[in-house]
Amino acid sequence: MHATMVLRNAARTPLIRFLGKRSVPKSIDHTPRAHPASPTGVLPDSFAAYRSKAQQHGPLGRASFSQGIGRASGASLGPIQPKQGEFFDRTELPSRFHRLPWTEAEIEAIETGGASLFA
């Protein structure tokens, strides 16, 4: 006898058991509320009001565009210097933080998927 026929004919019983009858709530409140962890605890008046105050890699509102950002070239905005203790590139860090060069054995191990380590 085939195993699939045995499985098909067997009565399936679920492994989870629910207590009581399934019930759907009679009334569900769908009114918008502020998130419990919200810093202000209030909803914004409108999406436009939210967007004018929101920050995502810089201001999202139209006020930032009126100041000329995005309309002028980057060079006209002036030089950009990192603050004290900040670096733009890893090569500007002390040598102990530089990337180590790859050895021939590491390159060979990567190219062979690690098989060269056991051969």
Tab-separated table of N, CA, C and O in Angstrom:
chain	number	residue	atom	x	y	z
A	1	MET	N	0.840	-1.172	0.000
A	1	MET	CA	0.000	0.000	0.000
A	1	MET	C	0.888	1.239	0.000
A	1	MET	O	1.925	1.288	0.638
A	2	HIS	N	0.474	2.243	-0.730
A	2	HIS	CA	1.241	3.482	-0.800
A	2	HIS	C	1.007	4.329	0.447
A	2	HIS	O	-0.106	4.408	0.958
A	3	ALA	N	2.067	4.999	0.880
A	3	ALA	CA	1.970	5.829	2.083
A	3	ALA	C	1.037	7.012	1.864
A	3	ALA	O	0.340	7.449	2.786
A	4	THR	N	0.988	7.537	0.627
A	4	THR	CA	0.130	8.692	0.381
A	4	THR	C	-1.341	8.328	0.521
A	4	THR	O	-2.139	9.135	0.982
A	5	MET	N	-1.708	7.126	0.131
A	5	MET	CA	-3.109	6.721	0.266
A	5	MET	C	-3.475	6.588	1.749
A	5	MET	O	-4.587	6.932	2.144
A	6	VAL	N	-2.544	6.101	2.548
A	6	VAL	CA	-2.801	5.959	3.975
A	6	VAL	C	-2.978	7.340	4.604
A	6	VAL	O	-3.885	7.568	5.403
A	7	LEU	N	-2.109	8.264	4.219
A	7	LEU	CA	-2.204	9.611	4.780
A	7	LEU	C	-3.472	10.320	4.313
A	7	LEU	O	-4.080	11.073	5.056
A	8	ARG	N	-3.867	10.101	3.075
A	8	ARG	CA	-5.052	10.749	2.541
A	8	ARG	C	-6.318	10.247	3.229
A	8	ARG	O	-7.274	10.977	3.432
A	9	ASN	N	-6.341	8.983	3.588
A	9	ASN	CA	-7.530	8.410	4.204
A	9	ASN	C	-7.601	8.648	5.715
A	9	ASN	O	-8.651	8.489	6.319
A	10	ALA	N	-6.485	8.996	6.316
A	10	ALA	CA	-6.467	9.213	7.771
A	10	ALA	C	-7.166	10.519	8.105
A	10	ALA	O	-7.109	11.491	7.354
A	11	ALA	N	-7.861	10.534	9.224
A	11	ALA	CA	-8.535	11.753	9.669
A	11	ALA	C	-7.492	12.679	10.278
A	11	ALA	O	-6.708	12.278	11.138
A	12	ARG	N	-7.479	13.912	9.813
A	12	ARG	CA	-6.494	14.880	10.310
A	12	ARG	C	-7.054	15.579	11.535
A	12	ARG	O	-8.157	16.113	11.511
A	13	THR	N	-6.280	15.558	12.589
A	13	THR	CA	-6.669	16.276	13.795
A	13	THR	C	-5.630	17.366	14.049
A	13	THR	O	-4.425	17.093	14.042
A	14	PRO	N	-6.064	18.589	14.241
A	14	PRO	CA	-5.104	19.659	14.477
A	14	PRO	C	-4.380	19.467	15.807
A	14	PRO	O	-4.914	18.888	16.746
A	15	LEU	N	-3.141	19.945	15.855
A	15	LEU	CA	-2.342	19.808	17.064
A	15	LEU	C	-2.682	20.868	18.106
A	15	LEU	O	-2.307	20.733	19.264
A	16	ILE	N	-3.383	21.911	17.693
A	16	ILE	CA	-3.734	22.973	18.629
A	16	ILE	C	-5.216	22.854	18.960
A	16	ILE	O	-6.025	22.512	18.113
A	17	ARG	N	-5.547	23.120	20.203
A	17	ARG	CA	-6.936	23.036	20.639
A	17	ARG	C	-7.351	24.383	21.208
A	17	ARG	O	-6.652	24.954	22.043
A	18	PHE	N	-8.478	24.879	20.748
A	18	PHE	CA	-8.994	26.153	21.212
A	18	PHE	C	-10.051	25.910	22.270
A	18	PHE	O	-10.836	24.982	22.165
A	19	LEU	N	-10.055	26.762	23.261
A	19	LEU	CA	-11.045	26.657	24.323
A	19	LEU	C	-12.252	27.517	23.964
A	19	LEU	O	-12.116	28.689	23.636
A	20	GLY	N	-13.411	26.966	24.027
A	20	GLY	CA	-14.635	27.729	23.788
A	20	GLY	C	-14.930	27.931	22.316
A	20	GLY	O	-14.171	27.546	21.429
A	21	LYS	N	-16.063	28.560	22.057
A	21	LYS	CA	-16.531	28.804	20.713
A	21	LYS	C	-15.882	30.067	20.158
A	21	LYS	O	-15.589	31.003	20.898
A	22	ARG	N	-15.688	30.107	18.859
A	22	ARG	CA	-15.117	31.265	18.204
A	22	ARG	C	-16.114	32.418	18.283
A	22	ARG	O	-17.284	32.256	17.974
A	23	SER	N	-15.646	33.585	18.709
A	23	SER	CA	-16.551	34.727	18.821
A	23	SER	C	-15.874	35.965	18.245
A	23	SER	O	-14.678	36.185	18.431
A	24	VAL	N	-16.653	36.772	17.546
A	24	VAL	CA	-16.180	38.023	16.969
A	24	VAL	C	-16.737	39.156	17.822
A	24	VAL	O	-17.922	39.159	18.153
A	25	PRO	N	-15.901	40.137	18.192
A	25	PRO	CA	-16.415	41.242	19.012
A	25	PRO	C	-17.520	41.996	18.275
A	25	PRO	O	-17.479	42.180	17.065
A	26	LYS	N	-18.518	42.424	19.012
A	26	LYS	CA	-19.663	43.113	18.409
A	26	LYS	C	-19.286	44.515	17.935
A	26	LYS	O	-19.736	44.982	16.909
A	27	SER	N	-18.455	45.212	18.680
A	27	SER	CA	-18.052	46.556	18.264
A	27	SER	C	-16.542	46.697	18.456
A	27	SER	O	-16.002	46.358	19.500
A	28	ILE	N	-15.913	47.214	17.426
A	28	ILE	CA	-14.469	47.439	17.468
A	28	ILE	C	-14.236	48.920	17.239
A	28	ILE	O	-14.783	49.512	16.303
A	29	ASP	N	-13.439	49.537	18.096
A	29	ASP	CA	-13.158	50.960	17.986
A	29	ASP	C	-11.992	51.172	17.032
A	29	ASP	O	-10.862	50.773	17.318
A	30	HIS	N	-12.257	51.782	15.869
A	30	HIS	CA	-11.220	52.024	14.874
A	30	HIS	C	-10.784	53.485	14.833
A	30	HIS	O	-10.137	53.903	13.878
A	31	THR	N	-11.131	54.260	15.836
A	31	THR	CA	-10.739	55.663	15.828
A	31	THR	C	-9.228	55.771	15.994
A	31	THR	O	-8.619	55.023	16.761
A	32	PRO	N	-8.588	56.671	15.255
A	32	PRO	CA	-7.137	56.810	15.372
A	32	PRO	C	-6.738	57.325	16.742
A	32	PRO	O	-7.384	58.216	17.301
A	33	ARG	N	-5.680	56.753	17.283
A	33	ARG	CA	-5.143	57.159	18.570
A	33	ARG	C	-3.622	57.273	18.438
A	33	ARG	O	-3.012	56.617	17.614
A	34	ALA	N	-3.046	58.092	19.270
A	34	ALA	CA	-1.590	58.209	19.295
A	34	ALA	C	-0.998	56.929	19.864
A	34	ALA	O	-1.600	56.257	20.706
A	35	HIS	N	0.183	56.581	19.398
A	35	HIS	CA	0.869	55.393	19.894
A	35	HIS	C	1.201	55.589	21.376
A	35	HIS	O	1.539	56.697	21.803
A	36	PRO	N	1.113	54.517	22.177
A	36	PRO	CA	1.419	54.668	23.607
A	36	PRO	C	2.830	55.177	23.881
A	36	PRO	O	3.070	55.842	24.892
A	37	ALA	N	3.774	54.900	22.986
A	37	ALA	CA	5.151	55.354	23.192
A	37	ALA	C	5.437	56.689	22.515
A	37	ALA	O	6.582	57.106	22.422
A	38	SER	N	4.414	57.352	22.028
A	38	SER	CA	4.582	58.632	21.344
A	38	SER	C	5.138	59.671	22.317
A	38	SER	O	4.700	59.756	23.461
A	39	PRO	N	6.110	60.486	21.881
A	39	PRO	CA	6.665	61.482	22.806
A	39	PRO	C	5.653	62.559	23.190
A	39	PRO	O	5.678	63.067	24.298
A	40	THR	N	4.743	62.920	22.287
A	40	THR	CA	3.784	63.975	22.602
A	40	THR	C	2.455	63.406	23.067
A	40	THR	O	1.738	64.055	23.817
A	41	GLY	N	2.086	62.230	22.595
A	41	GLY	CA	0.824	61.623	22.984
A	41	GLY	C	-0.375	62.163	22.248
A	41	GLY	O	-1.513	61.871	22.604
A	42	VAL	N	-0.149	62.976	21.202
A	42	VAL	CA	-1.258	63.515	20.419
A	42	VAL	C	-1.025	63.210	18.947
A	42	VAL	O	0.105	63.030	18.496
A	43	LEU	N	-2.110	63.173	18.200
A	43	LEU	CA	-2.026	62.969	16.756
A	43	LEU	C	-1.792	64.305	16.066
A	43	LEU	O	-2.244	65.349	16.549
A	44	PRO	N	-1.111	64.310	14.906
A	44	PRO	CA	-0.965	65.572	14.174
A	44	PRO	C	-2.309	66.001	13.596
A	44	PRO	O	-3.199	65.188	13.376
A	45	ASP	N	-2.437	67.296	13.356
A	45	ASP	CA	-3.684	67.828	12.801
A	45	ASP	C	-3.943	67.285	11.399
A	45	ASP	O	-5.048	66.934	11.053
A	46	SER	N	-2.895	67.240	10.596
A	46	SER	CA	-3.027	66.748	9.232
A	46	SER	C	-1.699	66.146	8.812
A	46	SER	O	-0.681	66.315	9.478
A	47	PHE	N	-1.708	65.468	7.668
A	47	PHE	CA	-0.469	64.889	7.157
A	47	PHE	C	0.512	65.991	6.773
A	47	PHE	O	1.711	65.862	6.967
A	48	ALA	N	0.007	67.094	6.251
A	48	ALA	CA	0.874	68.207	5.875
A	48	ALA	C	1.565	68.789	7.114
A	48	ALA	O	2.749	69.135	7.071
A	49	ALA	N	0.831	68.873	8.221
A	49	ALA	CA	1.428	69.385	9.454
A	49	ALA	C	2.496	68.427	9.971
A	49	ALA	O	3.551	68.855	10.441
A	50	TYR	N	2.228	67.138	9.869
A	50	TYR	CA	3.230	66.149	10.287
A	50	TYR	C	4.474	66.250	9.420
A	50	TYR	O	5.594	66.259	9.903
A	51	ARG	N	4.263	66.344	8.110
A	51	ARG	CA	5.393	66.346	7.179
A	51	ARG	C	6.251	67.598	7.331
A	51	ARG	O	7.447	67.576	7.085
A	52	SER	N	5.646	68.703	7.746
A	52	SER	CA	6.419	69.934	7.909
A	52	SER	C	7.390	69.832	9.085
A	52	SER	O	8.410	70.511	9.107
A	53	LYS	N	7.085	68.963	10.068
A	53	LYS	CA	7.958	68.813	11.233
A	53	LYS	C	8.824	67.562	11.185
A	53	LYS	O	9.740	67.413	11.982
A	54	ALA	N	8.521	66.627	10.285
A	54	ALA	CA	9.208	65.336	10.269
A	54	ALA	C	10.632	65.483	9.759
A	54	ALA	O	10.943	66.360	8.957
A	55	GLN	N	11.495	64.583	10.218
A	55	GLN	CA	12.891	64.551	9.789
A	55	GLN	C	13.218	63.162	9.279
A	55	GLN	O	12.903	62.175	9.921
A	56	GLN	N	13.807	63.093	8.109
A	56	GLN	CA	14.310	61.829	7.577
A	56	GLN	C	15.499	62.184	6.705
A	56	GLN	O	15.333	62.601	5.564
A	57	HIS	N	16.679	62.083	7.237
A	57	HIS	CA	17.898	62.487	6.542
A	57	HIS	C	17.805	63.966	6.161
A	57	HIS	O	18.190	64.367	5.089
A	58	GLY	N	17.221	64.759	7.020
A	58	GLY	CA	17.028	66.175	6.761
A	58	GLY	C	15.553	66.505	6.779
A	58	GLY	O	14.709	65.628	6.832
A	59	PRO	N	15.212	67.782	6.738
A	59	PRO	CA	13.803	68.165	6.802
A	59	PRO	C	13.039	67.692	5.569
A	59	PRO	O	13.551	67.705	4.469
A	60	LEU	N	11.782	67.292	5.782
A	60	LEU	CA	10.938	66.850	4.684
A	60	LEU	C	10.034	67.956	4.171
A	60	LEU	O	9.465	67.846	3.098
A	61	GLY	N	9.870	68.999	4.938
A	61	GLY	CA	8.937	70.056	4.563
A	61	GLY	C	9.454	70.909	3.424
A	61	GLY	O	10.628	70.861	3.037
A	62	ARG	N	8.569	71.740	2.889
A	62	ARG	CA	8.921	72.632	1.783
A	62	ARG	C	9.810	73.782	2.250
A	62	ARG	O	10.454	74.422	1.443
A	63	ALA	N	9.853	74.058	3.535
A	63	ALA	CA	10.652	75.173	4.033
A	63	ALA	C	12.128	74.980	3.718
A	63	ALA	O	12.845	75.937	3.471
A	64	SER	N	12.598	73.730	3.698
A	64	SER	CA	14.012	73.485	3.427
A	64	SER	C	14.360	73.808	1.988
A	64	SER	O	15.469	74.204	1.675
A	65	PHE	N	13.391	73.673	1.066
A	65	PHE	CA	13.671	73.954	-0.337
A	65	PHE	C	13.700	75.455	-0.600
A	65	PHE	O	14.370	75.921	-1.492
A	66	SER	N	12.977	76.212	0.199
A	66	SER	CA	12.959	77.652	-0.019
A	66	SER	C	14.267	78.291	0.414
A	66	SER	O	14.548	79.424	0.040
A	67	GLN	N	15.062	77.600	1.201
A	67	GLN	CA	16.335	78.152	1.653
A	67	GLN	C	17.434	77.959	0.616
A	67	GLN	O	18.554	78.352	0.831
A	68	GLY	N	17.134	77.346	-0.490
A	68	GLY	CA	18.125	77.214	-1.549
A	68	GLY	C	18.790	75.860	-1.614
A	68	GLY	O	19.559	75.614	-2.526
A	69	ILE	N	18.532	74.971	-0.674
A	69	ILE	CA	19.137	73.649	-0.732
A	69	ILE	C	18.470	72.872	-1.846
A	69	ILE	O	17.256	72.785	-1.921
A	70	GLY	N	19.249	72.342	-2.735
A	70	GLY	CA	18.719	71.611	-3.875
A	70	GLY	C	18.637	72.458	-5.121
A	70	GLY	O	18.535	71.951	-6.222
A	71	ARG	N	18.674	73.768	-4.952
A	71	ARG	CA	18.634	74.657	-6.115
A	71	ARG	C	20.024	75.140	-6.496
A	71	ARG	O	20.224	75.608	-7.599
A	72	ALA	N	20.952	75.048	-5.582
A	72	ALA	CA	22.312	75.516	-5.839
A	72	ALA	C	23.251	74.323	-5.879
A	72	ALA	O	22.940	73.236	-5.388
A	73	SER	N	24.422	74.531	-6.465
A	73	SER	CA	25.403	73.446	-6.528
A	73	SER	C	25.999	73.208	-5.147
A	73	SER	O	25.954	74.073	-4.268
A	74	GLY	N	26.571	72.037	-4.958
A	74	GLY	CA	27.162	71.699	-3.673
A	74	GLY	C	28.345	72.579	-3.336
A	74	GLY	O	28.587	72.898	-2.170
A	75	ALA	N	29.107	72.973	-4.349
A	75	ALA	CA	30.275	73.814	-4.116
A	75	ALA	C	29.867	75.184	-3.588
A	75	ALA	O	30.596	75.804	-2.805
A	76	SER	N	28.707	75.684	-4.008
A	76	SER	CA	28.277	77.009	-3.560
A	76	SER	C	27.814	77.008	-2.103
A	76	SER	O	27.695	78.067	-1.500
A	77	LEU	N	27.544	75.829	-1.540
A	77	LEU	CA	27.120	75.743	-0.146
A	77	LEU	C	28.285	75.868	0.823
A	77	LEU	O	28.090	75.992	2.023
A	78	GLY	N	29.513	75.814	0.299
A	78	GLY	CA	30.682	75.993	1.136
A	78	GLY	C	31.360	74.672	1.460
A	78	GLY	O	30.834	73.593	1.185
A	79	PRO	N	32.545	74.736	2.053
A	79	PRO	CA	33.269	73.506	2.368
A	79	PRO	C	32.620	72.747	3.522
A	79	PRO	O	31.980	73.342	4.392
A	80	ILE	N	32.786	71.465	3.493
A	80	ILE	CA	32.256	70.612	4.553
A	80	ILE	C	33.434	70.035	5.308
A	80	ILE	O	34.287	69.366	4.732
A	81	GLN	N	33.499	70.322	6.580
A	81	GLN	CA	34.582	69.835	7.417
A	81	GLN	C	33.986	68.952	8.511
A	81	GLN	O	32.971	69.308	9.104
A	82	PRO	N	34.622	67.801	8.782
A	82	PRO	CA	34.115	66.964	9.881
A	82	PRO	C	34.379	67.634	11.227
A	82	PRO	O	35.311	68.413	11.381
A	83	LYS	N	33.531	67.330	12.190
A	83	LYS	CA	33.711	67.856	13.533
A	83	LYS	C	34.907	67.172	14.188
A	83	LYS	O	35.442	66.195	13.685
A	84	GLN	N	35.304	67.685	15.323
A	84	GLN	CA	36.431	67.115	16.057
A	84	GLN	C	36.125	65.671	16.438
A	84	GLN	O	35.091	65.385	17.032
A	85	GLY	N	36.972	64.728	16.056
A	85	GLY	CA	36.782	63.321	16.378
A	85	GLY	C	35.965	62.567	15.348
A	85	GLY	O	35.740	61.376	15.505
A	86	GLU	N	35.482	63.235	14.299
A	86	GLU	CA	34.732	62.576	13.234
A	86	GLU	C	35.609	62.459	11.999
A	86	GLU	O	36.462	63.317	11.744
A	87	PHE	N	35.385	61.407	11.228
A	87	PHE	CA	36.160	61.163	10.027
A	87	PHE	C	35.216	60.766	8.904
A	87	PHE	O	34.208	60.105	9.132
A	88	PHE	N	35.522	61.174	7.685
A	88	PHE	CA	34.699	60.842	6.532
A	88	PHE	C	35.088	59.511	5.915
A	88	PHE	O	34.286	58.863	5.258
A	89	ASP	N	36.313	59.083	6.080
A	89	ASP	CA	36.790	57.866	5.442
A	89	ASP	C	37.652	57.079	6.410
A	89	ASP	O	38.296	57.648	7.293
A	90	ARG	N	37.689	55.777	6.231
A	90	ARG	CA	38.471	54.913	7.106
A	90	ARG	C	39.976	55.195	6.972
A	90	ARG	O	40.740	54.979	7.912
A	91	THR	N	40.406	55.677	5.808
A	91	THR	CA	41.830	55.949	5.613
A	91	THR	C	42.301	57.141	6.436
A	91	THR	O	43.502	57.310	6.629
A	92	GLU	N	41.390	57.974	6.921
A	92	GLU	CA	41.768	59.108	7.753
A	92	GLU	C	41.981	58.707	9.210
A	92	GLU	O	42.506	59.486	9.992
A	93	LEU	N	41.566	57.503	9.566
A	93	LEU	CA	41.725	57.017	10.932
A	93	LEU	C	43.172	56.600	11.185
A	93	LEU	O	43.948	56.430	10.249
A	94	PRO	N	43.556	56.391	12.434
A	94	PRO	CA	44.896	55.866	12.716
A	94	PRO	C	45.093	54.509	12.039
A	94	PRO	O	44.136	53.793	11.738
A	95	SER	N	46.326	54.145	11.813
A	95	SER	CA	46.639	52.946	11.021
A	95	SER	C	46.096	51.663	11.645
A	95	SER	O	45.827	50.702	10.936
A	96	ARG	N	45.917	51.627	12.948
A	96	ARG	CA	45.405	50.402	13.569
A	96	ARG	C	43.966	50.101	13.149
A	96	ARG	O	43.481	48.991	13.303
A	97	PHE	N	43.253	51.108	12.609
A	97	PHE	CA	41.883	50.910	12.154
A	97	PHE	C	41.781	50.681	10.649
A	97	PHE	O	40.687	50.511	10.131
A	98	HIS	N	42.900	50.709	9.938
A	98	HIS	CA	42.869	50.489	8.495
A	98	HIS	C	42.536	49.033	8.191
A	98	HIS	O	42.736	48.139	9.021
A	99	ARG	N	42.046	48.778	6.984
A	99	ARG	CA	41.756	47.412	6.560
A	99	ARG	C	43.059	46.673	6.301
A	99	ARG	O	44.004	47.237	5.743
A	100	LEU	N	43.086	45.415	6.701
A	100	LEU	CA	44.273	44.608	6.461
A	100	LEU	C	44.242	44.092	5.028
A	100	LEU	O	43.174	43.754	4.503
A	101	PRO	N	45.387	43.992	4.363
A	101	PRO	CA	45.389	43.463	2.992
A	101	PRO	C	45.111	41.960	3.005
A	101	PRO	O	45.422	41.249	3.965
A	102	TRP	N	44.498	41.464	1.928
A	102	TRP	CA	44.196	40.043	1.787
A	102	TRP	C	45.476	39.269	1.505
A	102	TRP	O	46.319	39.706	0.734
A	103	THR	N	45.623	38.113	2.114
A	103	THR	CA	46.756	37.243	1.804
A	103	THR	C	46.356	36.333	0.651
A	103	THR	O	45.178	36.164	0.339
A	104	GLU	N	47.351	35.733	0.001
A	104	GLU	CA	47.076	34.822	-1.118
A	104	GLU	C	46.261	33.615	-0.651
A	104	GLU	O	45.402	33.122	-1.368
A	105	ALA	N	46.523	33.131	0.564
A	105	ALA	CA	45.774	31.985	1.086
A	105	ALA	C	44.299	32.333	1.290
A	105	ALA	O	43.418	31.521	0.998
A	106	GLU	N	44.022	33.561	1.779
A	106	GLU	CA	42.630	33.977	1.968
A	106	GLU	C	41.916	34.134	0.630
A	106	GLU	O	40.754	33.730	0.486
A	107	ILE	N	42.595	34.694	-0.342
A	107	ILE	CA	41.998	34.859	-1.671
A	107	ILE	C	41.686	33.500	-2.275
A	107	ILE	O	40.608	33.281	-2.835
A	108	GLU	N	42.612	32.560	-2.149
A	108	GLU	CA	42.405	31.208	-2.691
A	108	GLU	C	41.242	30.511	-1.974
A	108	GLU	O	40.433	29.836	-2.603
A	109	ALA	N	41.145	30.689	-0.664
A	109	ALA	CA	40.049	30.066	0.093
A	109	ALA	C	38.705	30.627	-0.325
A	109	ALA	O	37.712	29.894	-0.450
A	110	ILE	N	38.637	31.913	-0.598
A	110	ILE	CA	37.381	32.520	-1.019
A	110	ILE	C	37.009	32.059	-2.426
A	110	ILE	O	35.846	31.721	-2.701
A	111	GLU	N	37.980	32.023	-3.322
A	111	GLU	CA	37.687	31.637	-4.699
A	111	GLU	C	37.276	30.175	-4.826
A	111	GLU	O	36.504	29.835	-5.711
A	112	THR	N	37.786	29.305	-3.962
A	112	THR	CA	37.421	27.888	-4.037
A	112	THR	C	36.299	27.533	-3.098
A	112	THR	O	35.926	26.360	-2.993
A	113	GLY	N	35.731	28.506	-2.406
A	113	GLY	CA	34.646	28.227	-1.469
A	113	GLY	C	35.114	27.498	-0.239
A	113	GLY	O	34.333	26.838	0.438
A	114	GLY	N	36.393	27.604	0.098
A	114	GLY	CA	36.938	26.968	1.290
A	114	GLY	C	37.515	25.597	1.039
A	114	GLY	O	38.103	24.986	1.927
A	115	ALA	N	37.373	25.073	-0.199
A	115	ALA	CA	37.864	23.730	-0.492
A	115	ALA	C	39.382	23.663	-0.444
A	115	ALA	O	39.947	22.601	-0.137
A	116	SER	N	40.066	24.786	-0.737
A	116	SER	CA	41.526	24.752	-0.738
A	116	SER	C	42.097	24.609	0.668
A	116	SER	O	43.256	24.232	0.832
A	117	LEU	N	41.301	24.862	1.689
A	117	LEU	CA	41.796	24.714	3.054
A	117	LEU	C	41.908	23.238	3.468
A	117	LEU	O	42.657	22.905	4.367
A	118	PHE	N	41.156	22.371	2.797
A	118	PHE	CA	41.135	20.960	3.151
A	118	PHE	C	41.851	20.079	2.146
A	118	PHE	O	41.945	18.882	2.313
A	119	ALA	N	42.317	20.660	1.036
A	119	ALA	CA	42.956	19.848	-0.013
A	119	ALA	C	44.431	19.669	0.264
A	119	ALA	O	45.076	20.343	0.952
